[in-house]
Amino acid sequence: MTETSTGKNRYANAARAADWTIDQDWASYSAEEHDRWDRLFKRQSDVLEGRACDAALEAMHTLKLSEDGIPDMGRLSDRLEPLTGWRVVPVTDLVPDDVFFNHLANRRFPAGAFIRPEEEFDYLEEPDVFHDVFGHVPLLANPVFADFMQAYGKGGQRAMALGQLHNLARLYWYTVEFGLIQSPEGLRIFGAGILSSPKESVFSLDAPSPNRVAFDLARVMRTKYVIDDFQQTYFVIESFETLLDTCYDDFGGIYAAVKDAPDIEAHALDPGDDVITRGTLEYFKQKGAA
Ligand code: HBI
Ligand code: FE
């Protein structure tokens, strides 16, 4: 649990249930907080036209995610649950891994209840309600992705038992957070970390700097990542069906295959890669990262 440095998270000390959920207390959101959501929503919706995958754009309408303030997670869940059995549960911030995986394995998505402060309008590291609800929730309305997220939760419980959580966390990072997907019109975004970020929504698809590599489970599980900047490599799945297929039997067997394999640097290409675009890495070189 990250202590909030500047008191930006007014839920930081909210009373927690045993499963780390809290009361969203939707009535407590101020007009300023609702207005900030509306401005974030409007700006990002404009950016995502022609960039987000169809499933995400369609679900935003189906779930009535729009500019009428911060969603009440209970009411949002009542719209989502009939579609795929998922609910969205309010939490303070990051929850312990075992709690997180247990929620996912039971089709509950833990979403931060706080909204970022104005001075962090463009970017913040912690998952606030805009990142979690605008970024993650729409795809939970897609039946195949919804199945993947539950399988990921079950896989996480197993990875912890095997001491290989870091391998599975990389899968989450390069798909659920920063994944791209093929479409007849070209590459599209499905990762929540990109969907909720105006700059990375452009960078991930258009910039010459990052590598773009066809998704391969073992390759992704070996690949390091950065948490405080644009990604240096994006992985591209063919479809949510192919992503779900990788979870067969809680990822049985893959952990053994990657257990002793060397890590791959975030900016590196691997001889076995199916390279879609070889990045110039100029963004990272000028930042001294590559
Ligand atoms: N907690 N609320 C929340 N949201 C996350 O995305 C999250 C978390 N706890 C752990 C976690 N993610 C990751 O460490 C796992 O994906 C490995
Ligand atoms: Fe996230």
Short mmCIF file of N, CA, C and O in Angstrom, two decimals, residues 158-276:
data_model
loop_
_atom_site.label_atom_id
_atom_site.label_comp_id
_atom_site.label_asym_id
_atom_site.label_seq_id
_atom_site.Cartn_x
_atom_site.Cartn_y
_atom_site.Cartn_z
N ARG A 158 -1.72 -19.19 -8.57
CA ARG A 158 -0.77 -20.30 -8.78
C ARG A 158 0.66 -19.77 -8.88
O ARG A 158 1.59 -20.33 -8.31
N ALA A 159 0.83 -18.64 -9.57
CA ALA A 159 2.20 -18.09 -9.74
C ALA A 159 2.79 -17.75 -8.38
O ALA A 159 3.99 -17.96 -8.12
N MET A 160 1.93 -17.24 -7.47
CA MET A 160 2.44 -16.90 -6.13
C MET A 160 2.93 -18.16 -5.43
O MET A 160 3.99 -18.20 -4.83
N ALA A 161 2.15 -19.23 -5.60
CA ALA A 161 2.53 -20.49 -4.93
C ALA A 161 3.87 -21.00 -5.48
O ALA A 161 4.65 -21.60 -4.75
N LEU A 162 4.14 -20.70 -6.77
CA LEU A 162 5.38 -21.18 -7.40
C LEU A 162 6.52 -20.18 -7.22
O LEU A 162 7.64 -20.42 -7.66
N GLY A 163 6.23 -19.01 -6.63
CA GLY A 163 7.27 -17.99 -6.49
C GLY A 163 7.63 -17.34 -7.81
O GLY A 163 8.72 -16.82 -7.98
N GLN A 164 6.71 -17.37 -8.77
CA GLN A 164 7.00 -16.78 -10.09
C GLN A 164 6.03 -15.66 -10.44
O GLN A 164 5.69 -15.43 -11.59
N LEU A 165 5.63 -14.92 -9.41
CA LEU A 165 4.69 -13.84 -9.63
C LEU A 165 5.23 -12.82 -10.62
O LEU A 165 4.50 -12.27 -11.44
N HIS A 166 6.55 -12.58 -10.57
CA HIS A 166 7.12 -11.55 -11.46
C HIS A 166 6.89 -11.91 -12.93
O HIS A 166 6.70 -11.02 -13.78
N ASN A 167 6.89 -13.19 -13.24
CA ASN A 167 6.64 -13.58 -14.65
C ASN A 167 5.21 -13.25 -15.06
O ASN A 167 4.96 -12.71 -16.13
N LEU A 168 4.27 -13.51 -14.13
CA LEU A 168 2.87 -13.27 -14.47
C LEU A 168 2.56 -11.77 -14.48
O LEU A 168 1.77 -11.28 -15.28
N ALA A 169 3.23 -11.04 -13.60
CA ALA A 169 3.03 -9.58 -13.55
C ALA A 169 3.43 -8.95 -14.89
O ALA A 169 2.80 -8.00 -15.36
N ARG A 170 4.45 -9.54 -15.53
CA ARG A 170 4.89 -9.02 -16.84
C ARG A 170 3.81 -9.27 -17.91
O ARG A 170 3.56 -8.46 -18.79
N LEU A 171 3.13 -10.42 -17.81
CA LEU A 171 2.04 -10.71 -18.75
C LEU A 171 0.96 -9.63 -18.59
O LEU A 171 0.47 -9.05 -19.57
N TYR A 172 0.60 -9.33 -17.33
CA TYR A 172 -0.43 -8.31 -17.07
C TYR A 172 0.04 -6.97 -17.66
O TYR A 172 -0.70 -6.29 -18.36
N TRP A 173 1.29 -6.66 -17.37
CA TRP A 173 1.80 -5.35 -17.78
C TRP A 173 1.74 -5.17 -19.30
O TRP A 173 1.24 -4.18 -19.82
N TYR A 174 2.20 -6.19 -20.03
CA TYR A 174 2.31 -6.05 -21.49
C TYR A 174 1.01 -6.38 -22.25
O TYR A 174 0.98 -6.32 -23.48
N THR A 175 -0.03 -6.73 -21.49
CA THR A 175 -1.33 -6.94 -22.16
C THR A 175 -2.39 -6.04 -21.52
O THR A 175 -2.74 -5.00 -22.09
N VAL A 176 -2.81 -6.38 -20.33
CA VAL A 176 -3.90 -5.65 -19.66
C VAL A 176 -3.59 -4.17 -19.51
O VAL A 176 -4.46 -3.31 -19.62
N GLU A 177 -2.31 -3.86 -19.25
CA GLU A 177 -1.93 -2.44 -19.07
C GLU A 177 -1.46 -1.78 -20.37
O GLU A 177 -1.84 -0.64 -20.64
N PHE A 178 -0.63 -2.48 -21.16
CA PHE A 178 0.00 -1.79 -22.31
C PHE A 178 -0.09 -2.60 -23.60
O PHE A 178 0.76 -2.47 -24.48
N GLY A 179 -1.17 -3.37 -23.73
CA GLY A 179 -1.26 -4.24 -24.90
C GLY A 179 -1.85 -3.54 -26.12
O GLY A 179 -2.65 -2.61 -26.00
N LEU A 180 -1.39 -3.97 -27.30
CA LEU A 180 -1.96 -3.56 -28.58
C LEU A 180 -2.58 -4.79 -29.23
O LEU A 180 -2.21 -5.93 -28.92
N ILE A 181 -3.51 -4.56 -30.14
CA ILE A 181 -4.20 -5.68 -30.79
C ILE A 181 -4.29 -5.41 -32.28
O ILE A 181 -4.42 -4.26 -32.72
N GLN A 182 -4.20 -6.47 -33.09
CA GLN A 182 -4.33 -6.33 -34.55
C GLN A 182 -5.81 -6.02 -34.87
O GLN A 182 -6.71 -6.46 -34.17
N SER A 183 -6.02 -5.26 -35.92
CA SER A 183 -7.39 -5.06 -36.42
C SER A 183 -7.30 -4.90 -37.94
O SER A 183 -6.22 -4.59 -38.46
N PRO A 184 -8.41 -5.08 -38.67
CA PRO A 184 -8.35 -4.92 -40.14
C PRO A 184 -7.87 -3.52 -40.55
O PRO A 184 -7.28 -3.34 -41.60
N GLU A 185 -8.06 -2.54 -39.63
CA GLU A 185 -7.63 -1.18 -39.97
C GLU A 185 -6.22 -0.88 -39.46
O GLU A 185 -5.74 0.24 -39.57
N GLY A 186 -5.56 -1.89 -38.84
CA GLY A 186 -4.21 -1.64 -38.32
C GLY A 186 -4.17 -1.89 -36.82
O GLY A 186 -5.13 -2.38 -36.23
N LEU A 187 -3.04 -1.50 -36.18
CA LEU A 187 -2.90 -1.74 -34.74
C LEU A 187 -3.87 -0.86 -33.96
O LEU A 187 -4.09 0.31 -34.30
N ARG A 188 -4.41 -1.42 -32.88
CA ARG A 188 -5.31 -0.67 -32.01
C ARG A 188 -4.92 -0.93 -30.56
O ARG A 188 -4.26 -1.92 -30.25
N ILE A 189 -5.37 -0.04 -29.66
CA ILE A 189 -4.99 -0.10 -28.24
C ILE A 189 -6.03 -0.90 -27.47
O ILE A 189 -7.24 -0.70 -27.67
N PHE A 190 -5.58 -1.77 -26.55
CA PHE A 190 -6.53 -2.33 -25.59
C PHE A 190 -6.02 -2.20 -24.16
O PHE A 190 -6.78 -2.29 -23.20
N GLY A 191 -4.73 -1.94 -23.95
CA GLY A 191 -4.17 -1.82 -22.59
C GLY A 191 -4.67 -0.58 -21.86
O GLY A 191 -4.65 0.53 -22.40
N ALA A 192 -5.09 -0.78 -20.60
CA ALA A 192 -5.69 0.31 -19.82
C ALA A 192 -4.71 1.45 -19.57
O ALA A 192 -5.09 2.62 -19.51
N GLY A 193 -3.43 1.11 -19.41
CA GLY A 193 -2.44 2.15 -19.15
C GLY A 193 -2.31 3.10 -20.33
O GLY A 193 -2.01 4.29 -20.15
N ILE A 194 -2.58 2.59 -21.53
CA ILE A 194 -2.53 3.46 -22.72
C ILE A 194 -3.88 4.14 -22.90
O ILE A 194 -3.96 5.36 -23.14
N LEU A 195 -4.97 3.37 -22.74
CA LEU A 195 -6.32 3.93 -22.95
C LEU A 195 -6.55 5.15 -22.05
O LEU A 195 -7.30 6.06 -22.41
N SER A 196 -5.91 5.17 -20.88
CA SER A 196 -6.16 6.29 -19.94
C SER A 196 -5.08 7.37 -20.04
O SER A 196 -5.06 8.29 -19.23
N SER A 197 -4.21 7.26 -21.07
CA SER A 197 -3.11 8.23 -21.19
C SER A 197 -3.11 8.90 -22.56
O SER A 197 -2.85 8.25 -23.58
N PRO A 198 -3.40 10.20 -22.62
CA PRO A 198 -3.46 10.88 -23.92
C PRO A 198 -2.16 10.79 -24.71
O PRO A 198 -2.17 10.51 -25.91
N LYS A 199 -1.03 11.00 -24.02
CA LYS A 199 0.23 11.00 -24.77
C LYS A 199 0.60 9.59 -25.26
O LYS A 199 1.02 9.39 -26.40
N GLU A 200 0.44 8.61 -24.36
CA GLU A 200 0.86 7.27 -24.76
C GLU A 200 -0.11 6.66 -25.78
O GLU A 200 0.26 5.79 -26.56
N SER A 201 -1.33 7.18 -25.84
CA SER A 201 -2.27 6.70 -26.88
C SER A 201 -1.74 7.02 -28.26
O SER A 201 -1.96 6.28 -29.23
N VAL A 202 -1.00 8.12 -28.37
CA VAL A 202 -0.40 8.50 -29.66
C VAL A 202 0.94 7.81 -29.83
O VAL A 202 1.22 7.17 -30.85
N PHE A 203 1.76 7.87 -28.78
CA PHE A 203 3.12 7.32 -28.85
C PHE A 203 3.11 5.82 -29.20
O PHE A 203 3.86 5.36 -30.05
N SER A 204 2.22 5.07 -28.55
CA SER A 204 2.25 3.60 -28.70
C SER A 204 1.96 3.18 -30.14
O SER A 204 2.47 2.16 -30.61
N LEU A 205 1.15 3.98 -30.85
CA LEU A 205 0.78 3.60 -32.22
C LEU A 205 1.62 4.30 -33.28
O LEU A 205 1.95 3.72 -34.31
N ASP A 206 1.96 5.57 -33.03
CA ASP A 206 2.55 6.39 -34.11
C ASP A 206 4.05 6.61 -34.00
O ASP A 206 4.70 6.83 -35.02
N ALA A 207 4.60 6.58 -32.78
CA ALA A 207 6.01 6.99 -32.65
C ALA A 207 6.93 5.96 -33.28
O ALA A 207 6.69 4.74 -33.17
N PRO A 208 8.02 6.40 -33.92
CA PRO A 208 9.00 5.45 -34.49
C PRO A 208 9.89 4.83 -33.41
O PRO A 208 10.57 3.85 -33.66
N SER A 209 9.86 5.36 -32.21
CA SER A 209 10.82 4.95 -31.20
C SER A 209 10.62 3.53 -30.65
O SER A 209 11.58 2.76 -30.60
N PRO A 210 9.45 3.12 -30.23
CA PRO A 210 9.32 1.81 -29.58
C PRO A 210 9.29 0.65 -30.57
O PRO A 210 8.87 0.80 -31.72
N ASN A 211 9.74 -0.50 -30.06
CA ASN A 211 9.55 -1.75 -30.81
C ASN A 211 8.08 -2.15 -30.71
O ASN A 211 7.42 -1.88 -29.70
N ARG A 212 7.60 -2.83 -31.73
CA ARG A 212 6.28 -3.46 -31.66
C ARG A 212 6.46 -4.91 -32.13
O ARG A 212 6.93 -5.14 -33.25
N VAL A 213 6.15 -5.84 -31.23
CA VAL A 213 6.49 -7.25 -31.44
C VAL A 213 5.25 -8.11 -31.25
O VAL A 213 4.44 -7.84 -30.37
N ALA A 214 5.09 -9.12 -32.08
CA ALA A 214 3.94 -10.02 -31.94
C ALA A 214 4.01 -10.71 -30.58
O ALA A 214 5.08 -11.14 -30.13
N PHE A 215 2.85 -10.80 -29.92
CA PHE A 215 2.79 -11.38 -28.57
C PHE A 215 3.25 -12.84 -28.59
O PHE A 215 2.86 -13.62 -29.46
N ASP A 216 4.10 -13.17 -27.60
CA ASP A 216 4.47 -14.57 -27.35
C ASP A 216 4.58 -14.70 -25.84
O ASP A 216 5.29 -13.91 -25.20
N LEU A 217 3.86 -15.65 -25.26
CA LEU A 217 3.73 -15.70 -23.81
C LEU A 217 5.06 -15.81 -23.09
O LEU A 217 5.36 -15.01 -22.19
N ALA A 218 5.90 -16.75 -23.50
CA ALA A 218 7.19 -16.93 -22.80
C ALA A 218 8.06 -15.69 -22.96
O ALA A 218 8.71 -15.23 -22.01
N ARG A 219 8.03 -15.10 -24.16
CA ARG A 219 8.83 -13.89 -24.42
C ARG A 219 8.39 -12.76 -23.49
O ARG A 219 9.22 -12.10 -22.85
N VAL A 220 7.09 -12.56 -23.38
CA VAL A 220 6.57 -11.49 -22.53
C VAL A 220 6.92 -11.74 -21.06
O VAL A 220 7.34 -10.85 -20.34
N MET A 221 6.79 -13.00 -20.64
CA MET A 221 7.08 -13.31 -19.23
C MET A 221 8.55 -13.10 -18.86
O MET A 221 8.89 -12.99 -17.70
N ARG A 222 9.42 -13.02 -19.87
CA ARG A 222 10.86 -12.81 -19.62
C ARG A 222 11.25 -11.33 -19.73
O ARG A 222 12.37 -10.95 -19.44
N THR A 223 10.29 -10.48 -20.15
CA THR A 223 10.66 -9.12 -20.53
C THR A 223 10.44 -8.12 -19.40
O THR A 223 9.34 -8.01 -18.86
N LYS A 224 11.50 -7.40 -19.05
CA LYS A 224 11.42 -6.39 -17.99
C LYS A 224 10.60 -5.20 -18.48
O LYS A 224 10.43 -5.02 -19.69
N TYR A 225 10.10 -4.38 -17.54
CA TYR A 225 9.33 -3.20 -17.97
C TYR A 225 9.62 -2.02 -17.05
O TYR A 225 10.13 -2.20 -15.95
N VAL A 226 9.25 -0.83 -17.53
CA VAL A 226 9.41 0.38 -16.72
C VAL A 226 8.02 0.83 -16.28
O VAL A 226 7.04 0.66 -17.02
N ILE A 227 7.93 1.38 -15.06
CA ILE A 227 6.58 1.75 -14.59
C ILE A 227 6.35 3.25 -14.64
O ILE A 227 5.26 3.73 -14.40
N ASP A 228 7.39 4.02 -14.95
CA ASP A 228 7.21 5.48 -14.83
C ASP A 228 7.47 6.23 -16.13
O ASP A 228 7.81 7.40 -16.14
N ASP A 229 7.35 5.50 -17.26
CA ASP A 229 7.57 6.18 -18.55
C ASP A 229 6.87 5.36 -19.64
O ASP A 229 6.34 4.28 -19.37
N PHE A 230 6.89 5.91 -20.86
CA PHE A 230 6.34 5.14 -21.97
C PHE A 230 7.05 3.79 -22.08
O PHE A 230 8.22 3.67 -21.69
N GLN A 231 6.37 2.82 -22.64
CA GLN A 231 7.01 1.51 -22.82
C GLN A 231 8.00 1.58 -23.98
O GLN A 231 7.83 2.37 -24.92
N GLN A 232 9.04 0.73 -23.91
CA GLN A 232 10.05 0.71 -24.96
C GLN A 232 9.73 -0.36 -26.00
O GLN A 232 10.24 -0.31 -27.12
N THR A 233 8.91 -1.31 -25.58
CA THR A 233 8.42 -2.33 -26.51
C THR A 233 6.95 -2.56 -26.23
O THR A 233 6.54 -2.64 -25.07
N TYR A 234 6.14 -2.62 -27.29
CA TYR A 234 4.72 -2.96 -27.14
C TYR A 234 4.51 -4.33 -27.80
O TYR A 234 5.10 -4.63 -28.84
N PHE A 235 3.67 -5.14 -27.16
CA PHE A 235 3.37 -6.46 -27.72
C PHE A 235 1.97 -6.43 -28.31
O PHE A 235 1.05 -5.78 -27.77
N VAL A 236 1.82 -7.13 -29.43
CA VAL A 236 0.59 -7.07 -30.22
C VAL A 236 -0.06 -8.45 -30.25
O VAL A 236 0.57 -9.42 -30.72
N ILE A 237 -1.29 -8.52 -29.76
CA ILE A 237 -2.02 -9.81 -29.83
C ILE A 237 -2.85 -9.82 -31.11
O ILE A 237 -3.20 -8.77 -31.65
N GLU A 238 -3.15 -11.03 -31.58
CA GLU A 238 -4.01 -11.14 -32.77
C GLU A 238 -5.47 -10.89 -32.40
O GLU A 238 -6.22 -10.24 -33.12
N SER A 239 -5.87 -11.44 -31.23
CA SER A 239 -7.29 -11.32 -30.82
C SER A 239 -7.37 -11.64 -29.33
O SER A 239 -6.43 -12.17 -28.74
N PHE A 240 -8.54 -11.32 -28.73
CA PHE A 240 -8.71 -11.68 -27.31
C PHE A 240 -8.81 -13.20 -27.17
O PHE A 240 -8.40 -13.77 -26.16
N GLU A 241 -9.30 -13.86 -28.24
CA GLU A 241 -9.38 -15.32 -28.19
C GLU A 241 -7.99 -15.93 -28.08
O GLU A 241 -7.75 -16.83 -27.27
N THR A 242 -7.03 -15.40 -28.87
CA THR A 242 -5.68 -15.99 -28.79
C THR A 242 -5.05 -15.69 -27.43
O THR A 242 -4.31 -16.50 -26.89
N LEU A 243 -5.36 -14.53 -26.87
CA LEU A 243 -4.83 -14.20 -25.54
C LEU A 243 -5.41 -15.16 -24.50
O LEU A 243 -4.68 -15.71 -23.66
N LEU A 244 -6.71 -15.42 -24.58
CA LEU A 244 -7.34 -16.33 -23.63
C LEU A 244 -6.74 -17.73 -23.76
O LEU A 244 -6.48 -18.40 -22.76
N ASP A 245 -6.46 -18.14 -24.99
CA ASP A 245 -5.90 -19.49 -25.20
C ASP A 245 -4.58 -19.69 -24.46
O ASP A 245 -4.21 -20.79 -24.08
N THR A 246 -3.86 -18.58 -24.22
CA THR A 246 -2.55 -18.74 -23.55
C THR A 246 -2.72 -19.13 -22.07
O THR A 246 -1.79 -19.52 -21.41
N CYS A 247 -3.96 -18.97 -21.55
CA CYS A 247 -4.15 -19.18 -20.11
C CYS A 247 -4.53 -20.63 -19.80
O CYS A 247 -4.89 -20.95 -18.68
N TYR A 248 -4.43 -21.50 -20.77
CA TYR A 248 -4.95 -22.84 -20.59
C TYR A 248 -4.41 -23.47 -19.32
O TYR A 248 -3.21 -23.41 -19.05
N ASP A 249 -5.26 -24.02 -18.52
CA ASP A 249 -4.84 -24.75 -17.32
C ASP A 249 -3.97 -23.87 -16.40
O ASP A 249 -2.90 -24.25 -15.96
N ASP A 250 -4.44 -22.63 -16.18
CA ASP A 250 -3.73 -21.71 -15.28
C ASP A 250 -2.26 -21.56 -15.64
O ASP A 250 -1.39 -21.54 -14.78
N PHE A 251 -1.99 -21.49 -16.94
CA PHE A 251 -0.63 -21.27 -17.42
C PHE A 251 0.28 -22.44 -17.07
O PHE A 251 1.50 -22.28 -16.98
N GLY A 252 -0.32 -23.61 -16.86
CA GLY A 252 0.52 -24.76 -16.47
C GLY A 252 1.63 -24.96 -17.49
O GLY A 252 1.43 -24.82 -18.67
N GLY A 253 2.84 -25.22 -16.98
CA GLY A 253 3.95 -25.57 -17.88
C GLY A 253 4.78 -24.37 -18.26
O GLY A 253 5.99 -24.43 -18.34
N ILE A 254 4.10 -23.21 -18.46
CA ILE A 254 4.90 -22.06 -18.93
C ILE A 254 5.85 -21.58 -17.84
O ILE A 254 6.95 -21.10 -18.09
N TYR A 255 5.41 -21.73 -16.57
CA TYR A 255 6.28 -21.24 -15.49
C TYR A 255 7.61 -21.99 -15.51
O TYR A 255 8.68 -21.40 -15.37
N ALA A 256 7.51 -23.30 -15.73
CA ALA A 256 8.75 -24.10 -15.76
C ALA A 256 9.61 -23.66 -16.95
O ALA A 256 10.82 -23.51 -16.84
N ALA A 257 8.95 -23.34 -18.08
CA ALA A 257 9.70 -22.99 -19.30
C ALA A 257 10.45 -21.67 -19.13
O ALA A 257 11.51 -21.47 -19.71
N VAL A 258 9.92 -20.76 -18.32
CA VAL A 258 10.59 -19.44 -18.20
C VAL A 258 11.40 -19.31 -16.91
O VAL A 258 12.17 -18.38 -16.74
N LYS A 259 11.24 -20.27 -16.01
CA LYS A 259 11.83 -20.14 -14.67
C LYS A 259 13.32 -19.79 -14.73
O LYS A 259 13.78 -18.85 -14.08
N ASP A 260 14.10 -20.46 -15.54
CA ASP A 260 15.55 -20.22 -15.56
C ASP A 260 16.00 -19.47 -16.81
O ASP A 260 17.19 -19.29 -17.02
N ALA A 261 15.04 -19.02 -17.59
CA ALA A 261 15.41 -18.28 -18.82
C ALA A 261 15.86 -16.87 -18.45
O ALA A 261 15.29 -16.27 -17.53
N PRO A 262 16.88 -16.34 -19.11
CA PRO A 262 17.35 -14.99 -18.79
C PRO A 262 16.28 -13.93 -19.11
O PRO A 262 15.52 -14.10 -20.07
N ASP A 263 16.25 -12.86 -18.31
CA ASP A 263 15.34 -11.74 -18.60
C ASP A 263 15.76 -11.06 -19.91
O ASP A 263 16.91 -11.14 -20.32
N ILE A 264 14.80 -10.38 -20.52
CA ILE A 264 15.07 -9.59 -21.72
C ILE A 264 14.84 -8.13 -21.37
O ILE A 264 13.84 -7.79 -20.71
N GLU A 265 15.77 -7.26 -21.72
CA GLU A 265 15.65 -5.83 -21.40
C GLU A 265 14.45 -5.23 -22.12
O GLU A 265 14.11 -5.65 -23.23
N ALA A 266 13.87 -4.21 -21.52
CA ALA A 266 12.61 -3.63 -22.04
C ALA A 266 12.78 -3.10 -23.47
O ALA A 266 11.84 -3.13 -24.26
N HIS A 267 14.00 -2.66 -23.82
CA HIS A 267 14.20 -2.05 -25.15
C HIS A 267 14.75 -3.04 -26.16
O HIS A 267 14.86 -2.73 -27.37
N ALA A 268 15.10 -4.27 -25.70
CA ALA A 268 15.82 -5.20 -26.59
C ALA A 268 14.87 -6.00 -27.48
O ALA A 268 13.71 -6.21 -27.14
N LEU A 269 15.37 -6.44 -28.61
CA LEU A 269 14.67 -7.41 -29.44
C LEU A 269 15.33 -8.75 -29.23
O LEU A 269 16.52 -8.83 -28.91
N ASP A 270 14.56 -9.83 -29.39
CA ASP A 270 15.08 -11.17 -29.17
C ASP A 270 15.13 -11.91 -30.51
O ASP A 270 14.25 -11.67 -31.36
N PRO A 271 16.12 -12.75 -30.74
CA PRO A 271 16.23 -13.42 -32.05
C PRO A 271 14.94 -14.12 -32.49
O PRO A 271 14.63 -14.15 -33.67
N GLY A 272 14.17 -14.59 -31.52
CA GLY A 272 12.95 -15.32 -31.89
C GLY A 272 11.76 -14.42 -32.17
O GLY A 272 10.67 -14.90 -32.51
N ASP A 273 11.95 -13.11 -32.05
CA ASP A 273 10.80 -12.20 -32.18
C ASP A 273 10.21 -12.16 -33.59
O ASP A 273 10.94 -12.14 -34.58
N ASP A 274 8.89 -12.09 -33.65
CA ASP A 274 8.19 -11.74 -34.89
C ASP A 274 8.01 -10.22 -34.82
O ASP A 274 7.06 -9.73 -34.21
N VAL A 275 8.97 -9.49 -35.42
CA VAL A 275 9.02 -8.03 -35.26
C VAL A 275 8.03 -7.36 -36.20
O VAL A 275 8.06 -7.59 -37.41
N ILE A 276 7.14 -6.55 -35.64
CA ILE A 276 6.19 -5.80 -36.46
C ILE A 276 6.79 -4.46 -36.86
O ILE A 276 6.81 -4.08 -38.02
#
